Amino acid sequence: MSVNFIREIIKSKIGLKKGFTIIEMLIVVSLVASITTIQIKVISKYMKLHREEINYSREWFYVNEAFMIIEHQVKSAKYTDIKDNMIILKRYDNRGYDYIKRYRNTDIVISYGSSNSSTLNNVLKGIKDFKVERHGRVFYISISTEKGNVYKRCFVIEREKLREDLY
């Protein structure tokens, strides 16, 4: 065989291969689709966990702020008592009492002047349950949120008057 004949065969073989075959393209597309699908699933799971953590952190922050407001109100009161799942605060200006209580089954409020006063201040919204229990000079607050989380805190009654002197 001559060298020219071999060159012609090589040129003809090289000349035919100018692109990708359909099978090669299908393999590449399926690999890219598989990798992309896995990445989308991982990212969506991460985003879901991230949203849940943000919601929990936000809820914890607001409940903690509510506990801080309650603590401030208790420390600022002349006298403190617990009755009917309410915190009753005697004002230093002797103008009556303020009440921290559950309102409309979804909020914790401070009611100024009377337990049914129209002058309210929101402490926390979006709760499922609010419980106040007294044990001696300590009272326990339990707040259940709509998402099912329960937060508890205890407070000391620093100043109290005899029960018959209150109200």
CSV table of C-alpha atoms in Angstrom, one decimal:
chain,number,residue,atom,x,y,z
A,1,MET,CA,0.0,0.0,0.0
A,2,SER,CA,1.1,3.4,-0.7
A,3,VAL,CA,1.6,6.2,1.7
A,4,ASN,CA,-0.9,8.3,-0.2
A,5,PHE,CA,-3.6,5.7,0.2
A,6,ILE,CA,-3.1,5.7,3.9
A,7,ARG,CA,-3.2,9.5,4.0
A,8,GLU,CA,-6.4,9.5,2.1
A,9,ILE,CA,-8.0,7.0,4.6
A,10,ILE,CA,-6.9,9.1,7.6
A,11,LYS,CA,-8.2,12.3,5.9
A,12,SER,CA,-11.5,10.7,5.2
A,13,LYS,CA,-11.9,9.4,8.8
A,14,ILE,CA,-10.9,12.8,10.2
A,15,GLY,CA,-13.2,14.6,7.9
A,16,LEU,CA,-16.2,12.7,9.0
A,17,LYS,CA,-15.8,13.5,12.7
A,18,LYS,CA,-16.7,17.2,12.9
A,19,GLY,CA,-19.2,17.3,15.8
A,20,PHE,CA,-20.8,15.4,18.6
A,21,THR,CA,-23.0,12.4,18.2
A,22,ILE,CA,-26.6,12.5,19.5
A,23,ILE,CA,-25.7,9.9,22.1
A,24,GLU,CA,-22.8,12.0,23.4
A,25,MET,CA,-25.2,15.1,23.6
A,26,LEU,CA,-27.8,13.1,25.4
A,27,ILE,CA,-25.3,11.8,28.0
A,28,VAL,CA,-24.0,15.4,28.6
A,29,VAL,CA,-27.5,16.8,28.9
A,30,SER,CA,-28.6,14.1,31.3
A,31,LEU,CA,-25.5,14.6,33.5
A,32,VAL,CA,-26.1,18.3,33.7
A,33,ALA,CA,-29.8,17.8,34.5
A,34,SER,CA,-29.0,15.3,37.2
A,35,ILE,CA,-26.4,17.6,38.8
A,36,THR,CA,-28.8,20.6,38.6
A,37,THR,CA,-31.7,18.6,40.1
A,38,ILE,CA,-29.6,17.5,43.1
A,39,GLN,CA,-28.4,21.1,43.6
A,40,ILE,CA,-31.9,22.5,43.5
A,41,LYS,CA,-33.1,19.9,46.1
A,42,VAL,CA,-30.2,20.7,48.4
A,43,ILE,CA,-30.7,24.4,48.1
A,44,SER,CA,-34.5,24.2,48.7
A,45,LYS,CA,-33.9,22.1,51.8
A,46,TYR,CA,-31.4,24.6,53.1
A,47,MET,CA,-33.7,27.5,52.4
A,48,LYS,CA,-36.6,25.7,54.3
A,49,LEU,CA,-34.3,25.2,57.3
A,50,HIS,CA,-33.1,28.8,57.1
A,51,ARG,CA,-36.7,30.1,57.1
A,52,GLU,CA,-37.7,27.9,60.0
A,53,GLU,CA,-34.6,29.1,62.0
A,54,ILE,CA,-35.4,32.8,61.2
A,55,ASN,CA,-39.1,32.3,62.3
A,56,TYR,CA,-38.0,30.6,65.5
A,57,SER,CA,-35.4,33.3,66.2
A,58,ARG,CA,-38.0,36.0,65.6
A,59,GLU,CA,-40.5,34.3,67.8
A,60,TRP,CA,-38.0,33.8,70.6
A,61,PHE,CA,-37.0,37.5,70.4
A,62,TYR,CA,-40.6,38.7,70.7
A,63,VAL,CA,-41.4,36.4,73.6
A,64,ASN,CA,-38.2,37.4,75.4
A,65,GLU,CA,-39.1,41.1,74.9
A,66,ALA,CA,-42.5,40.3,76.4
A,67,PHE,CA,-40.8,38.8,79.4
A,68,MET,CA,-38.6,41.9,79.8
A,69,ILE,CA,-41.6,44.2,79.6
A,70,ILE,CA,-43.5,42.1,82.2
A,71,GLU,CA,-40.4,42.1,84.5
A,72,HIS,CA,-40.0,45.9,84.1
A,73,GLN,CA,-43.7,46.4,85.0
A,74,VAL,CA,-43.5,44.2,88.0
A,75,LYS,CA,-40.3,45.9,89.3
A,76,SER,CA,-41.9,49.3,88.7
A,77,ALA,CA,-45.1,48.5,90.6
A,78,LYS,CA,-45.7,49.4,94.3
A,79,TYR,CA,-47.3,46.0,94.9
A,80,THR,CA,-47.8,42.9,92.8
A,81,ASP,CA,-50.3,40.1,93.0
A,82,ILE,CA,-51.6,37.3,90.9
A,83,LYS,CA,-55.3,36.5,90.5
A,84,ASP,CA,-57.4,34.9,87.8
A,85,ASN,CA,-54.5,34.3,85.5
A,86,MET,CA,-53.6,38.0,85.6
A,87,ILE,CA,-50.7,40.0,87.0
A,88,ILE,CA,-52.1,42.9,89.1
A,89,LEU,CA,-49.8,45.8,89.6
A,90,LYS,CA,-50.5,48.6,92.2
A,91,ARG,CA,-49.3,51.9,90.8
A,92,TYR,CA,-47.0,54.1,92.9
A,93,ASP,CA,-49.1,57.2,92.1
A,94,ASN,CA,-52.0,55.6,93.9
A,95,ARG,CA,-54.2,55.9,90.8
A,96,GLY,CA,-55.3,52.3,90.8
A,97,TYR,CA,-54.0,49.2,89.3
A,98,ASP,CA,-52.7,47.9,86.0
A,99,TYR,CA,-53.3,44.4,84.7
A,100,ILE,CA,-51.1,42.2,82.6
A,101,LYS,CA,-53.5,39.6,81.1
A,102,ARG,CA,-54.5,37.6,78.1
A,103,TYR,CA,-56.7,39.5,75.7
A,104,ARG,CA,-59.0,38.1,72.9
A,105,ASN,CA,-57.3,34.8,73.3
A,106,THR,CA,-54.4,35.8,71.0
A,107,ASP,CA,-52.6,38.7,72.8
A,108,ILE,CA,-51.0,39.6,76.0
A,109,VAL,CA,-51.7,43.2,77.0
A,110,ILE,CA,-51.3,45.7,79.8
A,111,SER,CA,-54.7,47.1,80.8
A,112,TYR,CA,-54.4,50.5,82.5
A,113,GLY,CA,-56.7,51.5,85.3
A,114,SER,CA,-59.0,48.4,85.4
A,115,SER,CA,-59.0,44.9,84.1
A,116,ASN,CA,-61.6,45.8,81.4
A,117,SER,CA,-60.1,49.1,80.5
A,118,SER,CA,-60.1,50.3,76.8
A,119,THR,CA,-56.6,51.7,77.4
A,120,LEU,CA,-54.4,48.8,76.4
A,121,ASN,CA,-50.8,48.3,75.5
A,122,ASN,CA,-49.8,45.2,73.5
A,123,VAL,CA,-47.1,43.1,75.0
A,124,LEU,CA,-47.2,40.1,72.7
A,125,LYS,CA,-49.4,39.1,69.8
A,126,GLY,CA,-50.1,35.7,68.3
A,127,ILE,CA,-50.1,33.5,71.4
A,128,LYS,CA,-52.1,30.3,72.0
A,129,ASP,CA,-51.9,30.3,75.8
A,130,PHE,CA,-50.8,32.5,78.6
A,131,LYS,CA,-50.7,31.1,82.2
A,132,VAL,CA,-49.6,32.8,85.4
A,133,GLU,CA,-49.2,30.7,88.6
A,134,ARG,CA,-48.2,31.9,92.0
A,135,HIS,CA,-46.2,29.9,94.5
A,136,GLY,CA,-45.4,31.9,97.5
A,137,ARG,CA,-43.4,35.0,96.6
A,138,VAL,CA,-42.6,33.5,93.1
A,139,PHE,CA,-44.8,33.5,90.1
A,140,TYR,CA,-44.4,31.5,86.9
A,141,ILE,CA,-45.4,32.6,83.4
A,142,SER,CA,-45.9,30.2,80.6
A,143,ILE,CA,-46.5,31.4,77.1
A,144,SER,CA,-47.5,29.0,74.3
A,145,THR,CA,-47.2,30.4,70.8
A,146,GLU,CA,-49.3,29.6,67.8
A,147,LYS,CA,-46.4,27.5,66.4
A,148,GLY,CA,-46.5,25.2,69.4
A,149,ASN,CA,-43.4,26.4,71.3
A,150,VAL,CA,-43.7,27.0,75.0
A,151,TYR,CA,-41.6,29.6,76.9
A,152,LYS,CA,-41.4,29.8,80.7
A,153,ARG,CA,-40.0,32.3,83.1
A,154,CYS,CA,-40.2,32.8,86.8
A,155,PHE,CA,-40.3,36.2,88.6
A,156,VAL,CA,-40.0,37.2,92.3
A,157,ILE,CA,-42.6,39.3,93.9
A,158,GLU,CA,-40.4,41.8,95.7
A,159,ARG,CA,-43.1,44.0,97.2
A,160,GLU,CA,-46.5,42.8,98.2
A,161,LYS,CA,-49.2,43.9,100.5
A,162,LEU,CA,-51.7,41.8,102.4
A,163,ARG,CA,-54.3,40.4,100.1
A,164,GLU,CA,-57.2,42.1,101.9
A,165,ASP,CA,-55.5,45.5,101.4
A,166,LEU,CA,-55.4,45.0,97.6
A,167,TYR,CA,-58.1,46.1,95.2
